[in-house]
mmCIF file with all atom_site columns, C-alpha atoms in Angstrom:
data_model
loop_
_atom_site.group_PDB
_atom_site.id
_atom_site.type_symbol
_atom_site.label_atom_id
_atom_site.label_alt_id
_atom_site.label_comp_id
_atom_site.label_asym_id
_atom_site.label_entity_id
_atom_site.label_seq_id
_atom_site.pdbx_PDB_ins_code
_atom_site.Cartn_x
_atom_site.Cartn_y
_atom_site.Cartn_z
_atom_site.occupancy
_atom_site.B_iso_or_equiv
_atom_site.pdbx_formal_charge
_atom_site.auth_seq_id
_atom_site.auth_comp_id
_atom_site.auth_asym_id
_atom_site.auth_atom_id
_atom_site.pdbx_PDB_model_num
ATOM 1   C CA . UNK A 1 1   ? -4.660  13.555 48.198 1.00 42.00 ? 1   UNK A CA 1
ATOM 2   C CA . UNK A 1 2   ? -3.338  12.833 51.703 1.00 44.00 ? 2   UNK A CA 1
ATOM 3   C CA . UNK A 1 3   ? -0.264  15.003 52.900 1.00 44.00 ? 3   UNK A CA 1
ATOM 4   C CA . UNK A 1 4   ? 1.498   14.094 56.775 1.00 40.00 ? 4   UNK A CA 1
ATOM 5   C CA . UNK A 1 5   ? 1.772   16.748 59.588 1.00 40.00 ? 5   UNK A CA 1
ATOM 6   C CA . UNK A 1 6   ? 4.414   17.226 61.406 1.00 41.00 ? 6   UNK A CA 1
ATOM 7   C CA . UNK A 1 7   ? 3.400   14.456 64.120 1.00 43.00 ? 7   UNK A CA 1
ATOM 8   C CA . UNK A 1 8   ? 2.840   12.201 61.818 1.00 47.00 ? 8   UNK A CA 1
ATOM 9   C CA . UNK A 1 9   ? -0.650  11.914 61.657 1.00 52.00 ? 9   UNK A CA 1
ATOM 10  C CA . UNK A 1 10  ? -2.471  11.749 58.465 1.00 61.00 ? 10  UNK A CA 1
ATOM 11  C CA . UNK A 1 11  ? -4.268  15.280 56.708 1.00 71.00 ? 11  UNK A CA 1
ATOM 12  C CA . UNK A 1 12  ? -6.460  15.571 53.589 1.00 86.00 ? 12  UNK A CA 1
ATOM 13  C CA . UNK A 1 13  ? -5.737  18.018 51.173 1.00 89.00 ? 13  UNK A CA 1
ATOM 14  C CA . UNK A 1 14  ? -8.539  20.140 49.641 1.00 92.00 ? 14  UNK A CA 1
ATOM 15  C CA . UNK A 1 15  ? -9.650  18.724 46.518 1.00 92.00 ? 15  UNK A CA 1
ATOM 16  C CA . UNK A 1 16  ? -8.878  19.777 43.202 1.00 94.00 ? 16  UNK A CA 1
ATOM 17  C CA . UNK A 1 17  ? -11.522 20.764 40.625 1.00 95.00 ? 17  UNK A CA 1
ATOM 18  C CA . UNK A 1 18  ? -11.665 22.511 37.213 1.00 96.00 ? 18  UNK A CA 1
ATOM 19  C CA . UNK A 1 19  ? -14.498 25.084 36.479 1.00 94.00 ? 19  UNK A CA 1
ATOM 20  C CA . UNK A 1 20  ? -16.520 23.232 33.530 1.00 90.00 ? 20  UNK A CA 1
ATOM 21  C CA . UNK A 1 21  ? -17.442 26.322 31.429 1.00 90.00 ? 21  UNK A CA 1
ATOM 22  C CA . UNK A 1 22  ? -13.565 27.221 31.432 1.00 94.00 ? 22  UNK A CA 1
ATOM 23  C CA . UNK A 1 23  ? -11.926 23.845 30.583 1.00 95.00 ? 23  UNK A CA 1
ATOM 24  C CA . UNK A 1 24  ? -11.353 24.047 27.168 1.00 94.00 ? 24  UNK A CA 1
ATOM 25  C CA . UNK A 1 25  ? -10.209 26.821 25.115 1.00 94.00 ? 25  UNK A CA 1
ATOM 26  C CA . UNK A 1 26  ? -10.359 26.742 21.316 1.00 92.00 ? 26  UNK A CA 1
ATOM 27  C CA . UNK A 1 27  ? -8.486  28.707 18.588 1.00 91.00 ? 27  UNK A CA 1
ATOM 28  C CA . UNK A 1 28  ? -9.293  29.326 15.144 1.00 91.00 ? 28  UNK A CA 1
ATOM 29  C CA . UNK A 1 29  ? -7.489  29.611 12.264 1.00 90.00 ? 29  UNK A CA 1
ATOM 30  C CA . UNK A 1 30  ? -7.089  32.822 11.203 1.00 89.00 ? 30  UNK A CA 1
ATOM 31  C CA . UNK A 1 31  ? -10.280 34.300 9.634  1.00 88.00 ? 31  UNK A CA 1
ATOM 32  C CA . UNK A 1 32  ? -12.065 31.273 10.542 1.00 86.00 ? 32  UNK A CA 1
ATOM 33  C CA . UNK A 1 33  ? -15.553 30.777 12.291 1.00 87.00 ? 33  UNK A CA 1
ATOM 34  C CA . UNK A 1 34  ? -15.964 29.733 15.443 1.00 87.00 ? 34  UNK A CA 1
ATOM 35  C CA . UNK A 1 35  ? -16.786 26.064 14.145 1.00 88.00 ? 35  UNK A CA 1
ATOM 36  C CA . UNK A 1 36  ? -15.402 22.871 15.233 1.00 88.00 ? 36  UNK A CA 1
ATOM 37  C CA . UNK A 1 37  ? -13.345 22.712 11.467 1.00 91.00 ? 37  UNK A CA 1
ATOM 38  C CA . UNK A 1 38  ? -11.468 25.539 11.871 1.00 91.00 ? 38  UNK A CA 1
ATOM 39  C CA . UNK A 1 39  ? -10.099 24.976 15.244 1.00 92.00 ? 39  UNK A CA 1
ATOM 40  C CA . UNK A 1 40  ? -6.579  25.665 14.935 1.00 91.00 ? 40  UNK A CA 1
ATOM 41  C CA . UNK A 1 41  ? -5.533  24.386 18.475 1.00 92.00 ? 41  UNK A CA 1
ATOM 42  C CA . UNK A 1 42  ? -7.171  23.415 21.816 1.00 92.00 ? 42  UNK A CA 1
ATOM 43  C CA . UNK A 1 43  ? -6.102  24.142 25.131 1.00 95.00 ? 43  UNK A CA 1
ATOM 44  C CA . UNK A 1 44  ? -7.959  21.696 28.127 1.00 95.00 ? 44  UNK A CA 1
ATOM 45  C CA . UNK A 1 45  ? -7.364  21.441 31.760 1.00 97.00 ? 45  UNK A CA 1
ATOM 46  C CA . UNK A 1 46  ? -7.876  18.325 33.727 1.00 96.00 ? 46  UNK A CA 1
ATOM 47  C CA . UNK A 1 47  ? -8.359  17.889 37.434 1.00 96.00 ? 47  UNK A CA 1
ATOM 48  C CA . UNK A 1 48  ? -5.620  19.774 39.465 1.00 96.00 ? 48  UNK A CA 1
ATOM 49  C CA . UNK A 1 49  ? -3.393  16.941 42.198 1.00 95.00 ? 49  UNK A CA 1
ATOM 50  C CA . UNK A 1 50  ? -2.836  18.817 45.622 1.00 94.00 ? 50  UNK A CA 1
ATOM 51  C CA . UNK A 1 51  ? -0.228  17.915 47.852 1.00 93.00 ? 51  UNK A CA 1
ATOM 52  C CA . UNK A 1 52  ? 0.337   19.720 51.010 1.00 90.00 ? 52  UNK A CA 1
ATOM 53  C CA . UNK A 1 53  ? 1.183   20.319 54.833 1.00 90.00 ? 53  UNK A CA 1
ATOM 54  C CA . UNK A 1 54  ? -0.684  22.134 57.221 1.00 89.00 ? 54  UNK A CA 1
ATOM 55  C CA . UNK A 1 55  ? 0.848   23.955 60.919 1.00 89.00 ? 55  UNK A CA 1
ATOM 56  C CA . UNK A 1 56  ? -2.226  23.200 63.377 1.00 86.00 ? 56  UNK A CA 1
ATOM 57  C CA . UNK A 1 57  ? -0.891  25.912 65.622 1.00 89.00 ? 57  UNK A CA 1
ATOM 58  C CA . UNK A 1 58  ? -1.150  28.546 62.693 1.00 90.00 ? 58  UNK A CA 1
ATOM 59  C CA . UNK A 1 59  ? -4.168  26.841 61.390 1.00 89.00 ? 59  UNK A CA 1
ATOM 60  C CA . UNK A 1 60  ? -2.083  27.413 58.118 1.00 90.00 ? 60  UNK A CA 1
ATOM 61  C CA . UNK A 1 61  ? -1.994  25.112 55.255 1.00 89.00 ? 61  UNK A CA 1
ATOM 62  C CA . UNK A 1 62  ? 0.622   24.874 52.428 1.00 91.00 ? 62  UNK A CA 1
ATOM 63  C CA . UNK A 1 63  ? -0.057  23.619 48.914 1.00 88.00 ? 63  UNK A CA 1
ATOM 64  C CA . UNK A 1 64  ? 1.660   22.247 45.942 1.00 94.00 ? 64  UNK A CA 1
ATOM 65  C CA . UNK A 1 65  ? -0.721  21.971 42.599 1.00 95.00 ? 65  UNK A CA 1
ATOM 66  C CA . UNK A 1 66  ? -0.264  20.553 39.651 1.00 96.00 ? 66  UNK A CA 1
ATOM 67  C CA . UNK A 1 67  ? -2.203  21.565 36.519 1.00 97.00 ? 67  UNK A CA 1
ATOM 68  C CA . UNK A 1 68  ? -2.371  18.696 33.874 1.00 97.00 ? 68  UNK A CA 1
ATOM 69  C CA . UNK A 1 69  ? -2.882  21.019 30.183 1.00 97.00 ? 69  UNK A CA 1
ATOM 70  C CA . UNK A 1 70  ? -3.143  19.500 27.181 1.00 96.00 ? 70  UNK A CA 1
ATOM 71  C CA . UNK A 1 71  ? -2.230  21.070 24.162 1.00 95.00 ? 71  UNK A CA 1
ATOM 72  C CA . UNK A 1 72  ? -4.280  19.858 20.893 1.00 93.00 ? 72  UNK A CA 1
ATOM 73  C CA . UNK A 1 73  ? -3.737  20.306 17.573 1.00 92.00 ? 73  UNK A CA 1
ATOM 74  C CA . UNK A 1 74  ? -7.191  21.003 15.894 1.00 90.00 ? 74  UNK A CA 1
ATOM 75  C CA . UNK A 1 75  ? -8.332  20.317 12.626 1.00 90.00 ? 75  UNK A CA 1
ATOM 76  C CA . UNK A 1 76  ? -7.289  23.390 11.308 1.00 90.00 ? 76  UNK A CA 1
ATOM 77  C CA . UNK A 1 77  ? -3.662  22.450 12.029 1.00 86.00 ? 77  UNK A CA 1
ATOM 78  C CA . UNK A 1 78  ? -2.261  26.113 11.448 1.00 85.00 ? 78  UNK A CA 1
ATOM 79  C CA . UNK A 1 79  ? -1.197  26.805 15.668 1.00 83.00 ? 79  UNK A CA 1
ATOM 80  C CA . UNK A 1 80  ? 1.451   24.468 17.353 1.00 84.00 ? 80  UNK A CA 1
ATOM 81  C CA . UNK A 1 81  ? 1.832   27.000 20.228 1.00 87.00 ? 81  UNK A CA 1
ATOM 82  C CA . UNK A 1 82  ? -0.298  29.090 22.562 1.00 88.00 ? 82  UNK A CA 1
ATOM 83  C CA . UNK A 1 83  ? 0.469   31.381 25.049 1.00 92.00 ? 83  UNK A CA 1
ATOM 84  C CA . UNK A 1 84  ? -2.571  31.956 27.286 1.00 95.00 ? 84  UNK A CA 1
ATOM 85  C CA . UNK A 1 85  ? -3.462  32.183 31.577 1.00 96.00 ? 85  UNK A CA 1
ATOM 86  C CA . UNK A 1 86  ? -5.217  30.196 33.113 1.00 97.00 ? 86  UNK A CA 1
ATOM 87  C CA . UNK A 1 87  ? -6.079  30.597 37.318 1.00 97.00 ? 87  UNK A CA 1
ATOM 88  C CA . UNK A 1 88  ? -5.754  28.720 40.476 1.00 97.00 ? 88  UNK A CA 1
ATOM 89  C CA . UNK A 1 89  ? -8.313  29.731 43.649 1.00 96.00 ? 89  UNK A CA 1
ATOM 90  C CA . UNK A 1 90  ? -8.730  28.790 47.313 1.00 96.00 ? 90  UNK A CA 1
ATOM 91  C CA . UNK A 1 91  ? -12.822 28.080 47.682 1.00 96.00 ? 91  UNK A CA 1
ATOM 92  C CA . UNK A 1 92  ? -14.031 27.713 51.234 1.00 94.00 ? 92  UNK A CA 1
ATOM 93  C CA . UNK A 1 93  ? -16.795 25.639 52.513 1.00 93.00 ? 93  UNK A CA 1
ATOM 94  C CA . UNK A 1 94  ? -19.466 28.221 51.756 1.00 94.00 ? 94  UNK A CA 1
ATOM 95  C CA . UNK A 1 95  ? -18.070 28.526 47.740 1.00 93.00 ? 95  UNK A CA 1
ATOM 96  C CA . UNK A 1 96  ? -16.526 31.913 48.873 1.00 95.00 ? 96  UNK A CA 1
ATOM 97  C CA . UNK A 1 97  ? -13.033 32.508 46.918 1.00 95.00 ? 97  UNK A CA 1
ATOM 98  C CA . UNK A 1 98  ? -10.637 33.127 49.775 1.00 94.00 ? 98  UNK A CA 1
ATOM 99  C CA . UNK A 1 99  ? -7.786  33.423 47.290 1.00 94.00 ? 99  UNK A CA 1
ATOM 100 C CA . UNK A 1 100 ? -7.106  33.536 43.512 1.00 96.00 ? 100 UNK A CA 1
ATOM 101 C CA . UNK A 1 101 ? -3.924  34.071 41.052 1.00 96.00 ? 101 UNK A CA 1
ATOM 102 C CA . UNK A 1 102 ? -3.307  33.810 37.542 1.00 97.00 ? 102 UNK A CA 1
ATOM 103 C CA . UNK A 1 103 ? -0.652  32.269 35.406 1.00 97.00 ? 103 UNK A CA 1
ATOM 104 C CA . UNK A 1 104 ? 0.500   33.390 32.090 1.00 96.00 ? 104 UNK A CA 1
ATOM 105 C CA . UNK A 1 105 ? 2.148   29.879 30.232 1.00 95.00 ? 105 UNK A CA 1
ATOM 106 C CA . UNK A 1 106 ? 3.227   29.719 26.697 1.00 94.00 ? 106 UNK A CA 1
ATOM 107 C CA . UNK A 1 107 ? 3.286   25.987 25.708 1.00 93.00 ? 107 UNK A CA 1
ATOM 108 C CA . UNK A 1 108 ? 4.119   24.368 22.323 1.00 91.00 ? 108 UNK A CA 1
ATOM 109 C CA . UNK A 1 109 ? 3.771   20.833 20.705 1.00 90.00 ? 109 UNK A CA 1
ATOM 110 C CA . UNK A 1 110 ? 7.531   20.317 19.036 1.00 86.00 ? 110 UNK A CA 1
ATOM 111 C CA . UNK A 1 111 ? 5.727   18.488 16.079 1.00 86.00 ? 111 UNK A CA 1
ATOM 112 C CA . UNK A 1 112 ? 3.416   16.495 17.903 1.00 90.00 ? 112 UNK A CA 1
ATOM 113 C CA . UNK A 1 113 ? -0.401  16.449 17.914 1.00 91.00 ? 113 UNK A CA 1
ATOM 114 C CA . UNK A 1 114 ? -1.268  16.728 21.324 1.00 92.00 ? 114 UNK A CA 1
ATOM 115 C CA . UNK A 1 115 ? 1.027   17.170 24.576 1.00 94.00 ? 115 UNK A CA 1
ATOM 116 C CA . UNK A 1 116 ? 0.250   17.075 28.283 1.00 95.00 ? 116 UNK A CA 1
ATOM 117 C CA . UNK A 1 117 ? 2.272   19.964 30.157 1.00 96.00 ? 117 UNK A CA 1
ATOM 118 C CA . UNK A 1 118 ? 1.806   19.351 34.278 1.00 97.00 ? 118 UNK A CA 1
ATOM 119 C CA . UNK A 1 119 ? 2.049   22.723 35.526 1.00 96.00 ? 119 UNK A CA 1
ATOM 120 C CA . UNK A 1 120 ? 3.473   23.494 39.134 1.00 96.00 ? 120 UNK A CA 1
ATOM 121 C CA . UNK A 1 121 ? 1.984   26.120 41.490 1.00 95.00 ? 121 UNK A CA 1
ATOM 122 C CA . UNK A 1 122 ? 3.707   26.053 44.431 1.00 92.00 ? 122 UNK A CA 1
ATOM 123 C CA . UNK A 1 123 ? 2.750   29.104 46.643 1.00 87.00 ? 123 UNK A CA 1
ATOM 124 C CA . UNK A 1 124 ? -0.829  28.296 47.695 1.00 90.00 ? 124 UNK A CA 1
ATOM 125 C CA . UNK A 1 125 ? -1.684  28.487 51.147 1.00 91.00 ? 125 UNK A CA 1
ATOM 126 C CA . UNK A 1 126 ? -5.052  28.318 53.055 1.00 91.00 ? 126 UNK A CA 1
ATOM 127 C CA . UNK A 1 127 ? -6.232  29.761 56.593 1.00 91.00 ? 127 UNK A CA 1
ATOM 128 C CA . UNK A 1 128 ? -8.153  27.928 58.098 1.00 92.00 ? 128 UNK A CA 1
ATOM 129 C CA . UNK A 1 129 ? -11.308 28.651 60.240 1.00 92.00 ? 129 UNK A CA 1
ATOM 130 C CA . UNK A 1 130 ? -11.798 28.002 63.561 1.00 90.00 ? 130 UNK A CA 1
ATOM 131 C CA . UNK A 1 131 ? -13.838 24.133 63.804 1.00 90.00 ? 131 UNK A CA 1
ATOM 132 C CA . UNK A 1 132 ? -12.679 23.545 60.103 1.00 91.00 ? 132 UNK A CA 1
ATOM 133 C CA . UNK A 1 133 ? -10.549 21.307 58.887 1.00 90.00 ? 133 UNK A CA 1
ATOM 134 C CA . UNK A 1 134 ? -8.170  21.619 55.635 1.00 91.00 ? 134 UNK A CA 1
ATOM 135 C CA . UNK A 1 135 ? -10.319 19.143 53.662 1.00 91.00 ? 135 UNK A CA 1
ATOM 136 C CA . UNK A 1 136 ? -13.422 21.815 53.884 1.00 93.00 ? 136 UNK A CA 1
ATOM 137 C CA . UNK A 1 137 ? -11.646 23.701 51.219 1.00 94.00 ? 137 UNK A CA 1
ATOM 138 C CA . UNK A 1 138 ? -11.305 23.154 47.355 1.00 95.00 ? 138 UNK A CA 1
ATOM 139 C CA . UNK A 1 139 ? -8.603  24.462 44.694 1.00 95.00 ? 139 UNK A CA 1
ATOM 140 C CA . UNK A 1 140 ? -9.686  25.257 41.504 1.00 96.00 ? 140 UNK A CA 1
ATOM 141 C CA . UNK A 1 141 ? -8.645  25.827 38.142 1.00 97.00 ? 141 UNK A CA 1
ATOM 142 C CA . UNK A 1 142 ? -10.042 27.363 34.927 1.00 97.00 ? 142 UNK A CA 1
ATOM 143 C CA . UNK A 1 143 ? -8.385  29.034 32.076 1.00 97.00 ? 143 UNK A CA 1
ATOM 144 C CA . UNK A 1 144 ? -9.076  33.241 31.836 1.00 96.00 ? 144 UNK A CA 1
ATOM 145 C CA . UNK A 1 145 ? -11.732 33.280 29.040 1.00 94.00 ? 145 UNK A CA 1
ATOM 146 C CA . UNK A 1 146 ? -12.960 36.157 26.619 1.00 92.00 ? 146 UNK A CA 1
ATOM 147 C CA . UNK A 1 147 ? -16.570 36.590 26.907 1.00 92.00 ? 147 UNK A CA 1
ATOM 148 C CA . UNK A 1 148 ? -16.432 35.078 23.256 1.00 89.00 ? 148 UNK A CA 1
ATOM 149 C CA . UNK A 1 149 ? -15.032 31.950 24.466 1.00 90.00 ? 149 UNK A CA 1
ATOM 150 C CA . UNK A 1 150 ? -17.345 31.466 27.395 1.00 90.00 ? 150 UNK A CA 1
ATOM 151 C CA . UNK A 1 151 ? -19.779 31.472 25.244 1.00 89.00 ? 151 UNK A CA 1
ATOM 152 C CA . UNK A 1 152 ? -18.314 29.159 22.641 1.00 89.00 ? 152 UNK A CA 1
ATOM 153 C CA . UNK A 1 153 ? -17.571 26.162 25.307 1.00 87.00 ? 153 UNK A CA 1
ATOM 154 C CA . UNK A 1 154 ? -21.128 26.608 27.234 1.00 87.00 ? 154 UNK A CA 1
ATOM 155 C CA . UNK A 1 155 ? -22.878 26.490 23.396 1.00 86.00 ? 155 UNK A CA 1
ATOM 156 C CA . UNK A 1 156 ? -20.474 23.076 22.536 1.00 83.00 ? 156 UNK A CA 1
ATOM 157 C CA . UNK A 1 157 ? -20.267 21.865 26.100 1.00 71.00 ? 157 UNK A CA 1
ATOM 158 C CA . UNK A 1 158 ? -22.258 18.684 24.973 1.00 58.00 ? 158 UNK A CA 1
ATOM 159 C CA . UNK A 1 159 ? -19.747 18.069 22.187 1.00 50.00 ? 159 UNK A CA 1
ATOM 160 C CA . UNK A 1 160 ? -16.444 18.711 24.338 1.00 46.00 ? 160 UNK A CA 1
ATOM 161 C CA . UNK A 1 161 ? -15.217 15.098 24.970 1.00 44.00 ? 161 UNK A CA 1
#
């Protein structure tokens, strides 16, 4: 995504990226099995769009990001809501997190099967290094995972459309 400087003169904003392993996040009905049939909801994050500006004298940049989530009814059909956090992180050119929060969102699907929500996050900001430009950094996403979920998506990551 390009954003404009001050001068006019055209920037590139990091990229955006979600973490495969934490994507997706599946809920079962209760006392169900962690099988695709009794998956009473899915949460997924796509690719994050970031906009932003950057103050060359500062070597500052400013972001805005927005998280598509999609909200899934599963086969189970017993959740319509979910309230769960997912995070947003600053990764530098050497895959070093320079900064990372998370976000607690309760979304619900008002009687429909699935729903897109486009989250805004609108206090990132990146320093840059000295010979680096804004572009060598990435912003990425992944929803906070129990140790039980990780495992669940990286066993069905072949299966997760």
């Amino acid at each position: 995504t390009e954003g404009t400087i001050f001068s006019g003169a055209k920037i590139y904003c990091p990229t955006g990226r979600v973490v495969s392993d934490a994507a997706q996040l599946s809920r079962f009905r209760q006392g169900g099995q962690p099988v695709a049939a009794d998956i009473a909801l899915t949460v997924e994050l796509s690719p994050p769009r970031v906009e932003c500006d950057y103050d060359s004298d500062e070597r500052l940049g400013d972001g805005e990001v927005t998280v598509p989530i999609t909200l899934r009814q599963g086969p189970a059909k017993t959740l319509t809501q979910d309230e769960f956090t997912y995070f947003v992180a600053v990764v530098d050119f050497n895959n070093v997190v320079q900064s990372r929060k998370d976000y607690r969102v309760n979304l619900a699907l008002d009687g429909q099967q699935a729903a897109v929500f486009n989250e805004q996050v609108d206090d990132i900001s990146v320093s840059v290094a000295e010979g680096r430009m804004l572009a060598d950094y990435r912003v990425v996403v992944g929803l906070q995972l129990s140790p039980a979920e990780m495992s669940y998506n990286q066993a069905t990551r072949s299966r997760i459309p």
